[in-house]
Amino acid sequence: MLQLVPLLLLAFLLPMPLLAGGKVARIAKHIDAEIVTQQTALQPGEPFRIAVRLQMDSSWHIYWKNPGDAGLATTVDWKLPEGYTISDLEWPQPHLFGDPPEVCYGYDGHVLLMATLTPPATITTPTITIGAAITLLACQDVCIPGKADLSVAIDVASTSMETEWSQQFQENEQQVPTSGEALKGASAQRTAQGIRLVVPVPANLGDVWFFAAEEGVIDHSGQQPATVQNGTLVVMLPASPFPNADVTRLRGVLAITKHQSLDLDLPLLAAE
């Protein structure tokens, strides 16, 4: 027993992961939800990474901002102190669930719905509280709606360190769709059968799939044949059976590998 004492002392002396998260809420019986941060403390005027972390029970899933043919979009309504602002949610590349004629978009396992919080230039309190109202639908063989009000207290300090969630933030950021230079020359045009999407051929090309961000744009469960023509990737998107005539842009995520995707927001050209 005495031989264990040095080992126990060593365990207490080793650096432990720093915690930065709010109380975990159980939603819809099968989802754990909490607010987590990438750093232990924030500084006045400096951008601060924050997220709602959702952990699903095995074989359960939740839905993306467009659920697809069924389901309910997950929503996050932030509650901020006066003077604070927050960016739009950064949605990682979603997954496909179900089989035709009913295909849905969402997440299983765990996911961080990240955002960037910007504090005011002057903060007079040692801590601040951030809240978030969550609504979601958890599904397996059955579906259960759920909601929760989350909160987290964050220290205000001149120095900060990474939390235990920092690596998950970094991993999640790699799955957030990118835009910019990769989309130069991209176009979307209506055809008699749907939409012809053209983008420059990515360096790494795997299984291609387009996740529409809005309803009434494409048939979510239809085939999306993709070919490479003259150095460009051409994807034929099937028309929605319930088209929305007000849609004038093609918005969504084009998955080009399992963990890499492009964020599209293109004018939807009329058919020739």
XYZ file of C-alpha atoms in Angstrom:
272
model
C 0.000 0.000 0.000
C 2.863 2.408 0.843
C 4.248 1.953 -2.673
C 1.064 3.489 -4.060
C 1.578 6.814 -2.271
C 4.172 8.253 -4.724
C 1.973 7.270 -7.647
C -1.047 8.962 -6.115
C 0.969 12.110 -5.428
C 2.232 12.090 -9.004
C -1.323 11.813 -10.308
C -2.315 14.956 -8.389
C 0.733 16.842 -9.655
C 0.167 16.050 -13.332
C -1.731 18.726 -15.313
C -5.426 17.966 -15.595
C -7.648 19.010 -18.505
C -9.336 22.312 -17.766
C -13.107 22.175 -17.738
C -15.241 24.840 -19.349
C -18.837 23.912 -19.823
C -22.287 24.365 -18.412
C -24.550 21.862 -16.743
C -25.501 18.913 -18.958
C -29.193 18.703 -19.850
C -30.903 15.503 -20.983
C -33.155 16.227 -23.970
C -35.734 13.893 -25.523
C -34.484 11.069 -23.252
C -31.562 10.255 -25.575
C -29.548 13.471 -26.085
C -27.107 15.167 -23.700
C -26.715 18.895 -24.345
C -24.381 21.501 -22.871
C -22.626 24.752 -23.744
C -18.837 24.377 -24.037
C -15.998 26.780 -24.830
C -12.577 26.445 -26.448
C -10.808 28.688 -23.903
C -11.155 28.984 -20.133
C -11.698 32.754 -20.079
C -12.565 35.626 -22.389
C -11.025 39.064 -22.794
C -12.870 42.316 -23.602
C -13.355 42.836 -27.330
C -11.673 39.550 -28.306
C -13.558 36.867 -30.326
C -14.336 33.807 -28.202
C -15.243 30.339 -29.479
C -18.354 28.748 -27.988
C -20.619 25.848 -28.957
C -23.610 23.766 -28.059
C -22.363 20.191 -27.733
C -24.906 17.452 -28.430
C -24.139 13.819 -27.557
C -26.559 11.271 -28.996
C -27.191 7.812 -27.553
C -26.096 4.956 -29.813
C -28.286 4.603 -32.960
C -30.092 7.912 -32.282
C -29.772 10.999 -34.465
C -30.888 14.630 -34.673
C -31.455 16.910 -37.665
C -29.534 19.538 -39.632
C -30.881 23.066 -40.312
C -32.853 21.503 -43.198
C -34.048 18.081 -41.997
C -34.770 16.759 -45.490
C -37.870 14.695 -46.246
C -38.893 14.360 -42.587
C -37.842 15.410 -39.121
C -37.427 18.797 -37.459
C -34.543 21.247 -37.746
C -32.390 21.656 -34.639
C -32.477 25.261 -33.394
C -30.264 27.266 -31.028
C -31.464 30.623 -29.674
C -28.613 32.324 -27.817
C -29.264 34.492 -24.741
C -26.530 37.130 -24.468
C -25.680 39.907 -22.007
C -26.053 43.454 -23.282
C -23.250 44.507 -25.616
C -22.323 40.982 -26.735
C -22.815 39.665 -30.275
C -22.569 36.182 -31.717
C -22.078 34.803 -35.220
C -24.361 32.448 -37.089
C -24.017 28.782 -36.187
C -21.304 26.874 -38.012
C -22.970 23.627 -39.071
C -20.607 20.715 -39.783
C -21.216 18.599 -42.868
C -24.404 16.591 -42.184
C -24.981 12.875 -42.719
C -27.674 11.037 -44.663
C -30.294 8.993 -42.813
C -33.077 6.803 -44.168
C -33.790 5.357 -47.594
C -35.836 6.562 -50.582
C -38.499 7.798 -50.723
C -37.641 9.414 -47.371
C -34.076 10.683 -46.867
C -33.099 13.029 -44.039
C -30.082 15.149 -43.072
C -28.601 15.170 -39.581
C -26.031 13.979 -37.056
C -25.350 10.946 -34.896
C -22.594 10.336 -32.347
C -21.760 13.844 -31.174
C -21.633 17.272 -32.775
C -20.584 20.797 -31.837
C -22.749 23.598 -33.198
C -20.119 26.317 -32.991
C -20.231 30.105 -33.050
C -17.953 33.059 -32.335
C -18.932 35.273 -29.408
C -17.658 38.869 -29.450
C -17.629 40.668 -26.080
C -17.815 44.456 -25.729
C -14.597 46.471 -25.397
C -15.269 47.037 -21.701
C -16.459 44.399 -19.218
C -17.056 45.338 -15.581
C -17.908 41.906 -14.126
C -15.533 39.001 -13.307
C -17.826 36.466 -14.966
C -20.592 36.531 -17.564
C -23.398 34.073 -18.278
C -24.367 32.885 -21.750
C -27.613 31.004 -22.332
C -29.087 29.012 -25.197
C -32.587 27.658 -25.804
C -32.396 24.369 -27.738
C -35.140 22.582 -29.658
C -34.622 19.295 -31.494
C -36.134 16.017 -32.573
C -34.330 12.810 -31.588
C -35.044 9.791 -33.774
C -34.312 6.088 -33.956
C -37.231 3.774 -34.758
C -39.409 6.405 -33.089
C -38.975 10.165 -32.761
C -39.101 12.227 -29.567
C -39.229 16.050 -29.547
C -37.260 17.870 -26.889
C -36.093 21.259 -25.704
C -33.885 22.699 -22.979
C -32.553 25.986 -21.648
C -28.775 25.798 -21.237
C -26.371 28.228 -19.595
C -22.677 28.562 -18.842
C -20.668 30.949 -16.653
C -17.475 32.232 -18.301
C -14.627 33.957 -16.489
C -13.294 37.306 -17.663
C -9.492 37.357 -17.348
C -6.356 38.725 -18.982
C -5.025 35.209 -19.636
C -6.713 32.055 -20.849
C -5.933 28.404 -21.557
C -7.398 25.720 -23.788
C -10.164 23.607 -22.292
C -10.752 19.870 -22.589
C -13.051 20.656 -25.543
C -10.396 22.423 -27.620
C -9.516 19.363 -29.686
C -13.181 18.727 -30.501
C -13.474 22.337 -31.676
C -10.498 21.820 -33.983
C -11.853 18.525 -35.330
C -15.297 20.025 -35.854
C -13.883 23.063 -37.675
C -12.356 20.727 -40.262
C -15.864 19.443 -41.048
C -17.433 22.883 -41.519
C -18.010 23.562 -45.250
C -15.581 25.986 -46.889
C -16.108 28.550 -49.652
C -14.032 31.195 -51.416
C -11.456 30.379 -54.093
C -12.669 26.786 -54.448
C -15.980 28.049 -55.871
C -14.697 30.404 -58.572
C -16.473 29.466 -61.789
C -19.243 27.524 -60.032
C -22.781 27.807 -61.411
C -26.284 26.427 -60.941
C -28.907 26.344 -63.686
C -32.399 24.936 -63.868
C -33.098 22.171 -66.384
C -36.208 20.255 -67.366
C -35.254 17.562 -64.822
C -33.938 19.723 -61.988
C -30.715 21.702 -61.499
C -27.325 21.371 -63.186
C -24.609 22.221 -60.660
C -21.092 22.899 -61.960
C -18.026 23.442 -59.733
C -14.254 23.249 -60.311
C -13.014 19.703 -59.687
C -11.723 19.519 -56.085
C -8.252 18.076 -55.461
C -9.741 15.309 -53.328
C -12.923 13.862 -54.763
C -14.873 11.079 -53.084
C -18.578 10.368 -52.773
C -20.398 13.509 -53.903
C -23.714 14.627 -52.418
C -25.532 17.959 -52.274
C -27.455 18.844 -49.096
C -29.957 21.588 -49.933
C -30.278 24.227 -47.209
C -33.894 25.042 -48.118
C -37.077 23.126 -48.778
C -38.649 23.007 -52.224
C -35.354 23.073 -54.140
C -34.467 19.430 -54.887
C -35.817 15.937 -54.332
C -33.815 14.928 -51.236
C -34.154 11.203 -51.915
C -33.507 11.360 -55.668
C -30.310 10.262 -57.386
C -27.539 12.857 -57.878
C -25.365 11.578 -60.748
C -21.953 13.280 -60.822
C -19.429 13.355 -63.659
C -16.171 15.154 -64.412
C -16.332 17.100 -67.688
C -13.473 19.253 -69.038
C -11.953 19.823 -65.626
C -15.222 20.576 -63.858
C -17.514 18.545 -61.631
C -21.094 18.373 -62.920
C -23.825 17.217 -60.540
C -27.403 16.756 -61.727
C -29.826 17.528 -58.913
C -33.368 16.130 -59.208
C -36.253 18.593 -59.072
C -38.321 18.857 -55.903
C -41.774 17.252 -56.126
C -43.001 20.323 -54.222
C -41.039 23.197 -55.818
C -40.794 26.597 -54.168
C -41.197 29.174 -56.929
C -39.704 31.920 -54.719
C -36.268 30.264 -54.545
C -33.785 32.236 -56.675
C -30.492 30.913 -55.267
C -29.032 27.465 -54.706
C -27.863 27.297 -51.105
C -26.472 24.258 -49.377
C -23.498 21.994 -48.786
C -21.744 19.951 -51.463
C -19.973 17.026 -49.790
C -16.921 15.976 -51.806
C -15.400 13.534 -49.287
C -16.601 12.043 -46.000
C -15.247 15.010 -44.020
C -14.800 17.752 -46.624
C -17.477 19.919 -48.190
C -18.159 23.226 -49.932
C -20.606 25.900 -48.796
C -22.648 26.947 -51.843
C -24.714 30.092 -52.363
C -25.161 30.519 -56.111
C -27.636 32.394 -58.315
C -30.119 29.898 -59.714
C -30.167 30.595 -63.441
C -33.267 29.990 -65.535
C -33.389 27.066 -67.941
C -32.191 27.774 -71.463
